[in-house]
Tab-separated table of N, CA and C in Angstrom:
chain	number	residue	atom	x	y	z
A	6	UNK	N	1.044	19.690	-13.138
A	6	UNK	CA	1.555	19.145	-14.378
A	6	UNK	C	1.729	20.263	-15.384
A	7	UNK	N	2.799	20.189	-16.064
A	7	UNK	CA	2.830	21.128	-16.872
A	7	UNK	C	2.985	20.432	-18.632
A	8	UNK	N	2.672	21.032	-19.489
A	8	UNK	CA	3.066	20.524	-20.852
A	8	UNK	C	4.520	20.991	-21.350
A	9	UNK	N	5.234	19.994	-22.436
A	9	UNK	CA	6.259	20.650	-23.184
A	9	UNK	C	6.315	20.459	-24.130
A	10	UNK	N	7.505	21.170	-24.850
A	10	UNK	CA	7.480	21.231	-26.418
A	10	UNK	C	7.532	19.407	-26.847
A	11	UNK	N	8.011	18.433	-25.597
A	11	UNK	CA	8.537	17.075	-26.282
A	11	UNK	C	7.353	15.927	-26.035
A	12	UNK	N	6.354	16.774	-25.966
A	12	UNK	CA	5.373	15.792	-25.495
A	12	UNK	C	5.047	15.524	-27.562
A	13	UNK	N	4.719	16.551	-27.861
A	13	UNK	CA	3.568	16.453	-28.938
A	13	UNK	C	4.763	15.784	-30.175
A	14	UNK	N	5.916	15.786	-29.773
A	14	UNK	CA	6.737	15.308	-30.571
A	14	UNK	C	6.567	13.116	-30.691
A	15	UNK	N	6.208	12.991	-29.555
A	15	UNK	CA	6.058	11.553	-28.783
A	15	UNK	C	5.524	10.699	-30.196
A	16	UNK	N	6.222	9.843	-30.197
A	16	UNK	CA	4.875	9.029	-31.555
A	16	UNK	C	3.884	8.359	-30.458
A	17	UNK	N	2.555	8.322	-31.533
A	17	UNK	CA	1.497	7.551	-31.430
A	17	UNK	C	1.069	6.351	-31.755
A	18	UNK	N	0.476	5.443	-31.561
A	18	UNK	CA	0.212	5.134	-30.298
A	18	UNK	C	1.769	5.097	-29.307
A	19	UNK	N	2.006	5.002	-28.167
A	19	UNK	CA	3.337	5.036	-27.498
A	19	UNK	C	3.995	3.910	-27.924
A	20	UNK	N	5.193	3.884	-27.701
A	20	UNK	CA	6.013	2.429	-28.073
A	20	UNK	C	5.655	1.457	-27.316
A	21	UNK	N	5.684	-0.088	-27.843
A	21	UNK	CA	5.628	-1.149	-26.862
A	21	UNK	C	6.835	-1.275	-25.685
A	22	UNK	N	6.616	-1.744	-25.182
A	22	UNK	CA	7.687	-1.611	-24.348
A	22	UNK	C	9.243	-2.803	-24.755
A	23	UNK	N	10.158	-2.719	-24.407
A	23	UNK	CA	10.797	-3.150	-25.261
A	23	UNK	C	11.178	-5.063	-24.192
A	24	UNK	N	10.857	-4.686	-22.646
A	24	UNK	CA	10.532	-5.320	-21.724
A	24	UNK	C	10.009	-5.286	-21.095
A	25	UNK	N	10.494	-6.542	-19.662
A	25	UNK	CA	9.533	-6.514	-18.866
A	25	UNK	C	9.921	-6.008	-17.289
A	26	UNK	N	11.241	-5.574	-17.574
A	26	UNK	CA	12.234	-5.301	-16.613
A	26	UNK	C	12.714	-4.374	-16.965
A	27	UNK	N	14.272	-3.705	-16.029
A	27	UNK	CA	15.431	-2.986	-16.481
A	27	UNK	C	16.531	-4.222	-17.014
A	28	UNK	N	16.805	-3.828	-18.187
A	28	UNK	CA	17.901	-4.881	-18.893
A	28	UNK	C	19.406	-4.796	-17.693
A	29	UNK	N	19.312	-3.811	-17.984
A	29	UNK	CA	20.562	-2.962	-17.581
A	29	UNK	C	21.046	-3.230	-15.567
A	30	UNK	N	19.703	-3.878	-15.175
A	30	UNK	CA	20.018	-4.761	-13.869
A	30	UNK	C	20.213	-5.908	-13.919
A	31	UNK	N	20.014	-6.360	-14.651
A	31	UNK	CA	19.502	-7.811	-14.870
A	31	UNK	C	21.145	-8.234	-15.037
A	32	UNK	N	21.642	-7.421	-15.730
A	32	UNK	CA	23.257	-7.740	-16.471
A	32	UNK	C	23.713	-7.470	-15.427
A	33	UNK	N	23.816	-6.928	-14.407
A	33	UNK	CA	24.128	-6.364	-12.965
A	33	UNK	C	24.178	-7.034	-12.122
A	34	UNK	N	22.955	-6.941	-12.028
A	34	UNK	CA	22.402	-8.248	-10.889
A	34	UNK	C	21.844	-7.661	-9.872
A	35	UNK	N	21.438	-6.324	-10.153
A	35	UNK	CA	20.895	-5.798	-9.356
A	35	UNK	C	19.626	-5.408	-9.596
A	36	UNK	N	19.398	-5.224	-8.040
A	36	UNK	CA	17.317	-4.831	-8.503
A	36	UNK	C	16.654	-3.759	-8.739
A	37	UNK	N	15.809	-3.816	-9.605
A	37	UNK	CA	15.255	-2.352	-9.953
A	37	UNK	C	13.991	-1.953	-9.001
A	38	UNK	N	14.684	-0.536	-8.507
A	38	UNK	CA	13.511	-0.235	-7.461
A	38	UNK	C	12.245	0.233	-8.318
A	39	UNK	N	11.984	0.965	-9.245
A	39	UNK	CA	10.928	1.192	-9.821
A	39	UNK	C	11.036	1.640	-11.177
A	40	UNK	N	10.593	0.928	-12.168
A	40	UNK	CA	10.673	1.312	-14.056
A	40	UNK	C	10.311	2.016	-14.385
A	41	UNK	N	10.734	3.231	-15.696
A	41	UNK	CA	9.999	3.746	-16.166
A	41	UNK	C	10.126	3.169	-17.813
A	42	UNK	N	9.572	3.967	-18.413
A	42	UNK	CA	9.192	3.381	-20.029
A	42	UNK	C	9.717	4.431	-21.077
A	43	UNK	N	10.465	4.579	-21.724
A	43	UNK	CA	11.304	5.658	-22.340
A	43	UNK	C	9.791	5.967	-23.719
A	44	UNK	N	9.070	7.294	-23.478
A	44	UNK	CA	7.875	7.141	-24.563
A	44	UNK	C	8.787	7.186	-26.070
A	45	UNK	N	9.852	7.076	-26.169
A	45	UNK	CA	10.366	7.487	-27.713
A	45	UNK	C	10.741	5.818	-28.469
A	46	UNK	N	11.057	5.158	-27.416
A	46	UNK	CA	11.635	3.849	-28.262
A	46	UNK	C	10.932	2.742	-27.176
A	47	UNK	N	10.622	2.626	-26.029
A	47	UNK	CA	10.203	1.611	-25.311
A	47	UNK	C	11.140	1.365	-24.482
A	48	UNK	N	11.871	1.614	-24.309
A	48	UNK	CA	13.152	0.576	-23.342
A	48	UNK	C	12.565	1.388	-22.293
A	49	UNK	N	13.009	0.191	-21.188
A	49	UNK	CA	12.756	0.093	-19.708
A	49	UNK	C	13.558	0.249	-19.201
A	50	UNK	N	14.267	1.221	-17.916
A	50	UNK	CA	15.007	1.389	-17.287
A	50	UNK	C	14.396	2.122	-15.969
A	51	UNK	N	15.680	1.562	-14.483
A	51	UNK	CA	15.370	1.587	-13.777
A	51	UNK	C	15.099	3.149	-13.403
A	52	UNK	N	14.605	3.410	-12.272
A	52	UNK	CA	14.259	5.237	-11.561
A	52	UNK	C	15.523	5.441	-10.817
A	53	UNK	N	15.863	6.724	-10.629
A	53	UNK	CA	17.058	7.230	-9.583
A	53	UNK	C	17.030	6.872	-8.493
A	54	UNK	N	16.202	6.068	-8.122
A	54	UNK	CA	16.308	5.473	-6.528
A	54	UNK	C	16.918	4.516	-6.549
A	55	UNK	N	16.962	3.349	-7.840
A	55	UNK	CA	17.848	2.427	-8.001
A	55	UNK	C	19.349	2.467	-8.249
A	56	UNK	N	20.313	1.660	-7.865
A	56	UNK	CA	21.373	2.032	-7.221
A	56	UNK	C	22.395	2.552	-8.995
A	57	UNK	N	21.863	1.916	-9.733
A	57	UNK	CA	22.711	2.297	-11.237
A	57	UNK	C	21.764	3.219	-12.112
A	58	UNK	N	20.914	3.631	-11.734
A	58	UNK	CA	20.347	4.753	-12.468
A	58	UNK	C	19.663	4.994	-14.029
A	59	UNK	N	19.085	3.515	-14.644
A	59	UNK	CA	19.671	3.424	-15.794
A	59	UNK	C	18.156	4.207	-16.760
A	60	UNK	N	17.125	4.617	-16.322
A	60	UNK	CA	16.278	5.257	-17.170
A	60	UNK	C	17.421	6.930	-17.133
A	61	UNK	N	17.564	7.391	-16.051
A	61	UNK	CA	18.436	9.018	-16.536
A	61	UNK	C	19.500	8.293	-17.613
A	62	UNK	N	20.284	7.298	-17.168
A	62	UNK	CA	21.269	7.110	-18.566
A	62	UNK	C	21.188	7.024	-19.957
A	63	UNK	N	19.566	6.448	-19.766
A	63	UNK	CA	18.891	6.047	-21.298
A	63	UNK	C	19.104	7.496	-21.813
A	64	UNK	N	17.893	8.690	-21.158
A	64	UNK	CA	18.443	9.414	-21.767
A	64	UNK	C	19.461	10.160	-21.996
A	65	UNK	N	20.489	10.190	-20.721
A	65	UNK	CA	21.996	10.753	-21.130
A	65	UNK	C	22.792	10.431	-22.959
A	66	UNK	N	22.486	8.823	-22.985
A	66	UNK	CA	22.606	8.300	-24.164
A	66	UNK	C	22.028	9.020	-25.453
A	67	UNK	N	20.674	8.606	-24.964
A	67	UNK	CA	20.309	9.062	-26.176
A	67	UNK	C	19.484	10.154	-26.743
A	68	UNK	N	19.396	11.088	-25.254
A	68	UNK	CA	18.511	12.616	-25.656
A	68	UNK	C	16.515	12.344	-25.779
A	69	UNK	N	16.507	11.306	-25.383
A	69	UNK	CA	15.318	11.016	-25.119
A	69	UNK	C	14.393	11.413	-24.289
A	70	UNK	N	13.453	12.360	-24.871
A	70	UNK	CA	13.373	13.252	-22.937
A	70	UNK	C	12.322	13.176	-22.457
A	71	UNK	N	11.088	12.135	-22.699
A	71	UNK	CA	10.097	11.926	-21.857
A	71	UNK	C	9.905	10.396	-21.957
A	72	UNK	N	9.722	9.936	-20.766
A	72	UNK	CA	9.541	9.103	-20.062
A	72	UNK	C	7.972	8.713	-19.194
A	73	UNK	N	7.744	7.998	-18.637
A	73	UNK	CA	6.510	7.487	-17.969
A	73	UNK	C	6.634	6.327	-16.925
A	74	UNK	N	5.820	6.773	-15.911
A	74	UNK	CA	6.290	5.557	-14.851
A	74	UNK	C	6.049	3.783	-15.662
A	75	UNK	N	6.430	2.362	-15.191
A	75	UNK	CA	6.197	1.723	-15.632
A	75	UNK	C	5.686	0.665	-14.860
A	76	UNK	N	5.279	0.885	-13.505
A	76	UNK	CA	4.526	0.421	-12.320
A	76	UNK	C	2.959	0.563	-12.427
A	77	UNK	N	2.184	-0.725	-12.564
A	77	UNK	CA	1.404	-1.190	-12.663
A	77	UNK	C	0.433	0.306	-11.986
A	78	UNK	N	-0.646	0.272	-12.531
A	78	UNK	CA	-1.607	1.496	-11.890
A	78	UNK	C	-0.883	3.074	-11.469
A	79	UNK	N	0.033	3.358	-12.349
A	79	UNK	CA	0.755	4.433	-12.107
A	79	UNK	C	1.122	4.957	-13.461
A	80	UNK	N	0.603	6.572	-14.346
A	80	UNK	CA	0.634	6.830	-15.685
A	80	UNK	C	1.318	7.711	-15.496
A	81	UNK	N	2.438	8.482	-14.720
A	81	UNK	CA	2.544	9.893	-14.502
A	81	UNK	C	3.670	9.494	-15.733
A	82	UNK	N	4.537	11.218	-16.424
A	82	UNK	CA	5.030	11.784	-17.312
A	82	UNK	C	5.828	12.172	-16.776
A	83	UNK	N	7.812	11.939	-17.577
A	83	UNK	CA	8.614	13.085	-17.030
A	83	UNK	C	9.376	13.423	-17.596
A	84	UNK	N	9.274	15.015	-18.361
A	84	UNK	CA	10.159	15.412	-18.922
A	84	UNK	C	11.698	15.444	-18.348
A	85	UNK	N	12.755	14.740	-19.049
A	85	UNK	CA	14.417	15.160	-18.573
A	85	UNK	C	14.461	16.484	-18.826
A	86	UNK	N	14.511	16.931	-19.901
A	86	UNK	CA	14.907	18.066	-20.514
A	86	UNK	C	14.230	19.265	-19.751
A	87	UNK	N	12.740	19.472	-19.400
A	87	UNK	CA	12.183	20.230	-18.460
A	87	UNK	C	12.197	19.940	-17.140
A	88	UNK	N	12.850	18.855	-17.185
A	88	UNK	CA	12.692	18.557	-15.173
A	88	UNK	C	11.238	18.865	-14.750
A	89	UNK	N	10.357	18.269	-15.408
A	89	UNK	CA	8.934	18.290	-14.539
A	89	UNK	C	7.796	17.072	-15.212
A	90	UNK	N	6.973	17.108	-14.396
A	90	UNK	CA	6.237	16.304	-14.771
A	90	UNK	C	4.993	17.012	-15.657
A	91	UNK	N	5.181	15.589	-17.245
A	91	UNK	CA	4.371	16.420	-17.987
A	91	UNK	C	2.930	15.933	-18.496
């Protein structure tokens, strides 16, 4: 694990989440293989294994660059911007 400059930027406590799903399948109709949790605003979007991609889009959108898994018993960190886990 490494640290980055966008961690300490993160507000505190983390955002609620904004769901309980990926929105962005749901409108689809497709299924989300695994969520993550955008730490800057909450929205939920699916992981790159899912077939529309929509947590990388969140941040394509909106420059949002750490993230967190959103699977039950699973806390890991991932910077976009550093490509690593932080």
């Amino acid at each position: 694990m490494s640290d980055c400059p966008h961690v300490s930027d993160l507000p505190r406590p983390e955002p609620v989440p904004l769901g309980e799903t990926c929105p962005g399948c749901l409108a689809a109709g497709t299924h989300p293989v695994q969520l993550r949790l955008c730490l800057v605003c909450g929205h939920v979007g699916c992981c790159d294994s899912s077939p529309l991609r929509h947590a990388t889009a969140h941040f394509e959108e909106t420059g949002h660059p750490v993230m967190r898994s959103f699977e039950k018993g699973e806390s890991w960190r991932w910077c976009f911007e550093d490509g690593s886990i932080v």
